[in-house]
XYZ file of C-alpha atoms in Angstrom:
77
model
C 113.136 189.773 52.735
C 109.704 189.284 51.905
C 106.910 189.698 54.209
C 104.031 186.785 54.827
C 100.529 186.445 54.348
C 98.630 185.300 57.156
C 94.698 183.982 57.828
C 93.576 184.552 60.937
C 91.998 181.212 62.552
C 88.844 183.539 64.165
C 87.043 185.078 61.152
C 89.154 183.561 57.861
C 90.559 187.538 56.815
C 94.437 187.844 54.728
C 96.382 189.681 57.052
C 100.080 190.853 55.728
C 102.696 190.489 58.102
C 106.002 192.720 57.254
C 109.395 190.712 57.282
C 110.841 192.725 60.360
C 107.511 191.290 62.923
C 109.014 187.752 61.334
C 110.723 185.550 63.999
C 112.913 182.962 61.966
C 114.595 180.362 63.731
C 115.848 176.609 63.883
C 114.176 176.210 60.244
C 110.892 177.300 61.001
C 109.175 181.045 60.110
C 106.594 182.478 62.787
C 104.890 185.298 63.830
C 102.584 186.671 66.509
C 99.885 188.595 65.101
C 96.913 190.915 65.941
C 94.103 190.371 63.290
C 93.128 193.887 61.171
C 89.869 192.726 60.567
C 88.551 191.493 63.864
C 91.281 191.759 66.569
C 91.859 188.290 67.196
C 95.694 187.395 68.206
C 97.293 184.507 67.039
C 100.878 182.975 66.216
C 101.402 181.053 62.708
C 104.281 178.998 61.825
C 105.620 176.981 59.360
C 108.750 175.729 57.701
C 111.170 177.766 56.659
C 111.474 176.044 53.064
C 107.486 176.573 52.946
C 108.013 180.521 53.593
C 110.648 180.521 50.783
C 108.101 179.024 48.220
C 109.834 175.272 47.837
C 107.238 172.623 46.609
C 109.290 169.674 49.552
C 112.248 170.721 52.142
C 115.305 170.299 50.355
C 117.662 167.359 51.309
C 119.295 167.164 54.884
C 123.028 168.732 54.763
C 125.665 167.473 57.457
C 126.445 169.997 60.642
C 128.425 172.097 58.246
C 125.593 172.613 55.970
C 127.736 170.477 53.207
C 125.066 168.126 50.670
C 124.864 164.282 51.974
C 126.438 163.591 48.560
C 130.295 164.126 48.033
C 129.904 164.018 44.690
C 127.663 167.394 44.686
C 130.227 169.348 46.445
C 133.487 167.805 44.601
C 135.256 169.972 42.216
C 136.527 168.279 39.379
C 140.220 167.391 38.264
């Protein structure tokens, strides 16, 4: 899993943050962080479709995480 780069809302710097500090849950991607260049601690989050590198959030799937559309999932005869 690939890590995330981070700004830090105090002074602007890229901070890295490794994959394993990387809370991911209920679709979103976040992480508590402690600034390298001028200690500030923040949290970032955002989507979890953002973190993966998609352009929109892909379409809504059903509780089973089945497409909307029967036709995408339907094997043919």
């Amino acid at each position: 899993m690939a890590g995330w780069t981070v700004y830090c809302p105090d002074c602007g710097a890229t901070n890295r943050v490794p994959a394993d500090d990387l809370t991911i849950e209920c679709g979103k991607v976040s992480c508590t962080h402690v600034c390298e260049n001028c200690g500030n601690a923040f949290t970032s989050e955002q989507p979890y479709w953002r973190w993966l590198g998609l352009k929109e959030a892909p379409p809504a799937g059903d509780e089973n995480g089945e497409a909307d559309d029967p036709a995408a999932t339907e094997t043919p005869s």
